[in-house]
Coordinates of C-alpha atoms and ligand atoms in Angstrom, one line a residue:
M1 CA -0.1 0.0 -0.1
I2 CA 1.2 3.4 -0.9
T3 CA 1.1 5.8 1.9
F4 CA 2.7 8.7 0.0
P5 CA 0.3 11.6 0.6
Q6 CA -2.6 11.5 -2.1
R7 CA -2.5 15.4 -2.3
L8 CA 1.1 15.2 -3.5
L9 CA 0.4 12.4 -5.9
D10 CA -2.7 14.3 -7.4
G11 CA -0.4 17.3 -7.5
Y12 CA 2.3 15.5 -9.5
R13 CA -0.4 14.2 -12.0
T14 CA -1.6 17.8 -12.5
F15 CA 2.0 18.7 -13.1
T16 CA 2.6 16.0 -15.8
T17 CA -0.7 16.9 -17.7
E18 CA -0.5 20.6 -17.2
R19 CA 2.7 22.2 -16.7
L20 CA 5.5 19.7 -17.9
P21 CA 4.3 19.6 -21.5
T22 CA 5.0 23.4 -21.7
E23 CA 8.1 23.2 -19.8
Q24 CA 9.5 19.9 -20.8
S25 CA 12.2 21.3 -23.2
R26 CA 13.4 23.7 -20.5
Y27 CA 13.8 20.6 -18.2
R28 CA 15.7 18.9 -20.7
E29 CA 18.0 21.8 -21.5
L30 CA 18.6 22.3 -17.8
S31 CA 19.4 18.6 -17.5
V32 CA 21.9 19.0 -20.1
R33 CA 23.6 22.2 -19.4
G34 CA 22.9 22.5 -15.6
Q35 CA 21.4 25.2 -13.8
S36 CA 22.4 28.7 -13.9
P37 CA 19.9 30.7 -11.7
E38 CA 20.6 34.3 -11.5
V39 CA 18.6 35.0 -8.2
M40 CA 19.3 33.3 -4.8
V41 CA 16.3 33.8 -2.5
I42 CA 16.6 33.0 1.1
G43 CA 13.2 32.8 2.6
C44 CA 11.2 31.3 5.5
C45 CA 10.0 27.7 5.8
D46 CA 6.4 29.0 6.1
S47 CA 4.0 27.3 3.8
R48 CA 2.3 30.3 2.6
V49 CA 5.7 32.1 1.5
S50 CA 6.8 30.0 -1.4
P51 CA 9.2 32.1 -3.5
E52 CA 8.5 30.0 -6.7
V53 CA 4.8 30.9 -6.4
I54 CA 5.2 34.5 -5.4
F55 CA 7.7 35.4 -8.2
D56 CA 6.1 32.9 -10.8
A57 CA 9.4 31.3 -11.4
G58 CA 9.9 28.2 -13.6
P59 CA 12.5 25.5 -13.3
G60 CA 16.2 26.7 -13.1
E61 CA 15.2 30.4 -12.3
L62 CA 15.5 30.4 -8.5
F63 CA 18.0 29.0 -6.2
V64 CA 16.1 28.8 -3.1
V65 CA 17.1 28.1 0.7
R66 CA 14.5 28.2 3.3
N67 CA 14.7 28.3 6.9
I68 CA 13.2 29.5 10.1
A69 CA 12.6 33.2 9.8
N70 CA 14.8 33.7 6.7
L71 CA 17.9 34.2 8.7
V72 CA 21.4 34.1 7.4
P73 CA 24.1 33.3 10.1
V74 CA 27.2 35.3 10.5
Y75 CA 30.1 33.9 8.7
Q76 CA 31.6 31.1 11.0
P77 CA 34.5 28.9 9.5
D78 CA 34.6 26.6 12.2
S79 CA 34.5 22.8 12.5
G80 CA 30.7 22.9 12.4
A81 CA 28.3 21.9 9.6
H82 CA 26.4 24.9 8.3
G83 CA 23.5 24.5 5.8
V84 CA 22.7 27.9 5.0
S85 CA 26.4 28.9 4.7
A86 CA 26.9 26.0 2.3
A87 CA 24.1 26.8 0.0
L88 CA 25.2 30.6 0.0
E89 CA 28.8 29.4 -0.7
Y90 CA 27.4 27.3 -3.7
A91 CA 25.0 29.8 -5.1
V92 CA 27.6 32.8 -4.9
S93 CA 31.0 30.8 -5.8
V94 CA 29.8 28.0 -8.0
L95 CA 26.6 29.3 -9.7
R96 CA 27.7 32.9 -9.4
V97 CA 24.3 34.3 -9.0
K98 CA 23.7 37.9 -9.7
H99 CA 21.1 38.7 -6.9
I100 CA 20.5 37.5 -3.6
V101 CA 16.9 38.2 -2.2
I102 CA 16.1 37.8 1.5
L103 CA 12.2 37.3 1.5
G104 CA 10.8 38.1 5.0
H105 CA 7.1 37.9 5.7
A106 CA 4.0 38.9 7.9
Q107 CA 2.7 36.5 10.6
C108 CA 6.1 34.8 10.9
G109 CA 5.9 32.0 13.5
G110 CA 9.7 32.1 14.1
I111 CA 9.6 35.8 14.9
R112 CA 6.4 35.5 16.9
A113 CA 8.2 32.7 19.1
F114 CA 11.0 35.0 19.5
V115 CA 9.0 38.1 20.5
D116 CA 6.7 36.1 22.9
K117 CA 9.3 34.1 24.2
I118 CA 7.2 31.1 24.0
A119 CA 7.9 27.4 23.7
P120 CA 9.7 25.9 22.0
L121 CA 12.1 28.8 22.6
S122 CA 14.1 27.8 25.7
P123 CA 17.9 28.1 25.0
G124 CA 18.1 24.1 24.8
D125 CA 15.8 24.0 21.8
F126 CA 16.6 24.1 18.2
I127 CA 14.2 27.1 17.4
G128 CA 15.4 29.0 20.6
K129 CA 19.1 28.5 19.4
W130 CA 18.4 29.4 15.8
M131 CA 16.6 32.5 16.7
A132 CA 19.5 33.5 19.1
M133 CA 21.5 34.5 16.3
F134 CA 19.1 37.3 15.1
V135 CA 20.5 39.2 18.5
K136 CA 24.0 40.4 18.6
P137 CA 25.8 40.0 21.9
G138 CA 24.6 42.7 24.3
E139 CA 21.6 43.7 22.0
I140 CA 18.2 44.1 23.5
V141 CA 15.1 43.5 21.6
E142 CA 12.1 44.8 23.2
Q143 CA 8.8 46.5 22.5
R144 CA 8.8 50.2 22.4
R145 CA 6.7 52.5 24.3
H146 CA 3.4 53.3 22.4
E147 CA 4.1 50.6 20.1
T148 CA 1.4 47.9 19.7
N149 CA 2.3 44.3 19.9
Q150 CA 1.6 44.0 16.2
D151 CA 3.7 46.9 15.2
F152 CA 6.6 45.4 17.4
V153 CA 6.3 41.8 15.6
T154 CA 6.2 43.7 12.1
R155 CA 9.3 45.7 13.1
I156 CA 11.2 42.5 14.2
E157 CA 10.1 40.6 10.9
K158 CA 11.5 43.5 8.9
A159 CA 14.6 43.7 11.2
A160 CA 15.3 40.0 10.4
V161 CA 15.7 41.0 6.7
F162 CA 18.1 43.8 7.7
R163 CA 20.1 41.4 10.2
S164 CA 20.3 38.7 7.2
L165 CA 21.7 41.2 4.7
E166 CA 24.3 42.6 7.4
N167 CA 25.1 38.9 8.1
L168 CA 25.5 38.3 4.5
M169 CA 28.5 40.8 4.2
T170 CA 30.3 38.9 6.6
F171 CA 31.1 36.3 4.2
P172 CA 34.2 37.1 2.4
F173 CA 33.2 35.5 -1.0
V174 CA 29.8 37.7 -0.7
R175 CA 31.4 40.8 0.2
A176 CA 34.1 40.6 -2.5
R177 CA 31.4 40.1 -5.2
V178 CA 29.2 42.9 -3.9
E179 CA 32.2 45.3 -3.7
C180 CA 33.1 44.8 -7.3
G181 CA 29.5 45.2 -8.2
E182 CA 28.9 41.7 -9.5
L183 CA 26.4 40.8 -6.8
L184 CA 23.5 42.8 -5.6
L185 CA 21.8 42.1 -2.2
H186 CA 18.1 42.9 -1.7
G187 CA 15.4 42.8 1.0
A188 CA 11.8 42.0 0.4
Y189 CA 8.6 41.5 2.8
F190 CA 5.6 39.5 1.7
G191 CA 2.1 40.3 3.2
V192 CA 0.4 36.9 3.4
A193 CA -3.4 38.2 3.7
E194 CA -3.2 40.5 0.7
G195 CA -0.3 38.7 -1.2
S196 CA 1.5 42.0 -1.2
L197 CA 5.4 42.5 -1.8
F198 CA 7.3 45.2 -0.3
V199 CA 11.0 45.9 -1.7
L200 CA 13.5 47.2 0.4
D201 CA 14.9 50.6 -0.9
R202 CA 18.6 50.5 0.1
A203 CA 18.7 54.3 -0.3
T204 CA 16.1 55.1 2.4
N205 CA 16.0 51.7 4.2
Q206 CA 12.3 51.6 3.7
F207 CA 10.0 49.0 2.4
K208 CA 8.0 50.1 -0.7
S209 CA 5.5 48.4 -2.5
A210 CA 6.6 46.3 -5.2
R211 CA 4.2 48.1 -7.5
E212 CA 6.1 51.4 -7.0
A213 CA 9.4 50.0 -7.1
T214 CA 11.2 50.9 -10.2
A215 CA 13.4 48.3 -12.0
S216 CA 17.2 49.3 -11.4
Ligands
ZN301 ZN1 8.3 32.8 8.9

């Protein structure tokens, strides 16, 4: 008896009858010459925030890493195994992507857990340890006076994008390619309810609606 989820088998059937016929040649081409995506997206595991869906991307277009709260760790060349860093190294040094997008989002469970300090966020838990890297040593993250809890959460969701962008630059191979103009770093924020996308304007450090953002 096959216990593979029926929803996935149904979805695969739809893929083979609807999407694959139009993309078959693309898949064949990619299998022969390999992938060469221009964009890496680092997003959250959240099932509502799929980069391929949001950006209407086909096969071979996006190199995606997803983790809790779309965090990039600081460069840490120790004896440990670092999944995000390995993916980053592959994207930047092997695939030579031209853009890295940090995709944050509203109603992020990881950020909510971090803000509310709820279980499983004890220092011994995986999420607790993972989210701890969001905070720099000595840094205090707390709700401001006159700030609603919702505004606080939104601010921290966006701060996670800024922190990841900052941490990206601690990787020598990222910094080198950014400084010579071969790699551009971007921030974005997805509003789940409206399906709205906000793009970070690096000049003002403000998120602007993607509809207003000009191509550059
Ligand atoms: Zn999230």
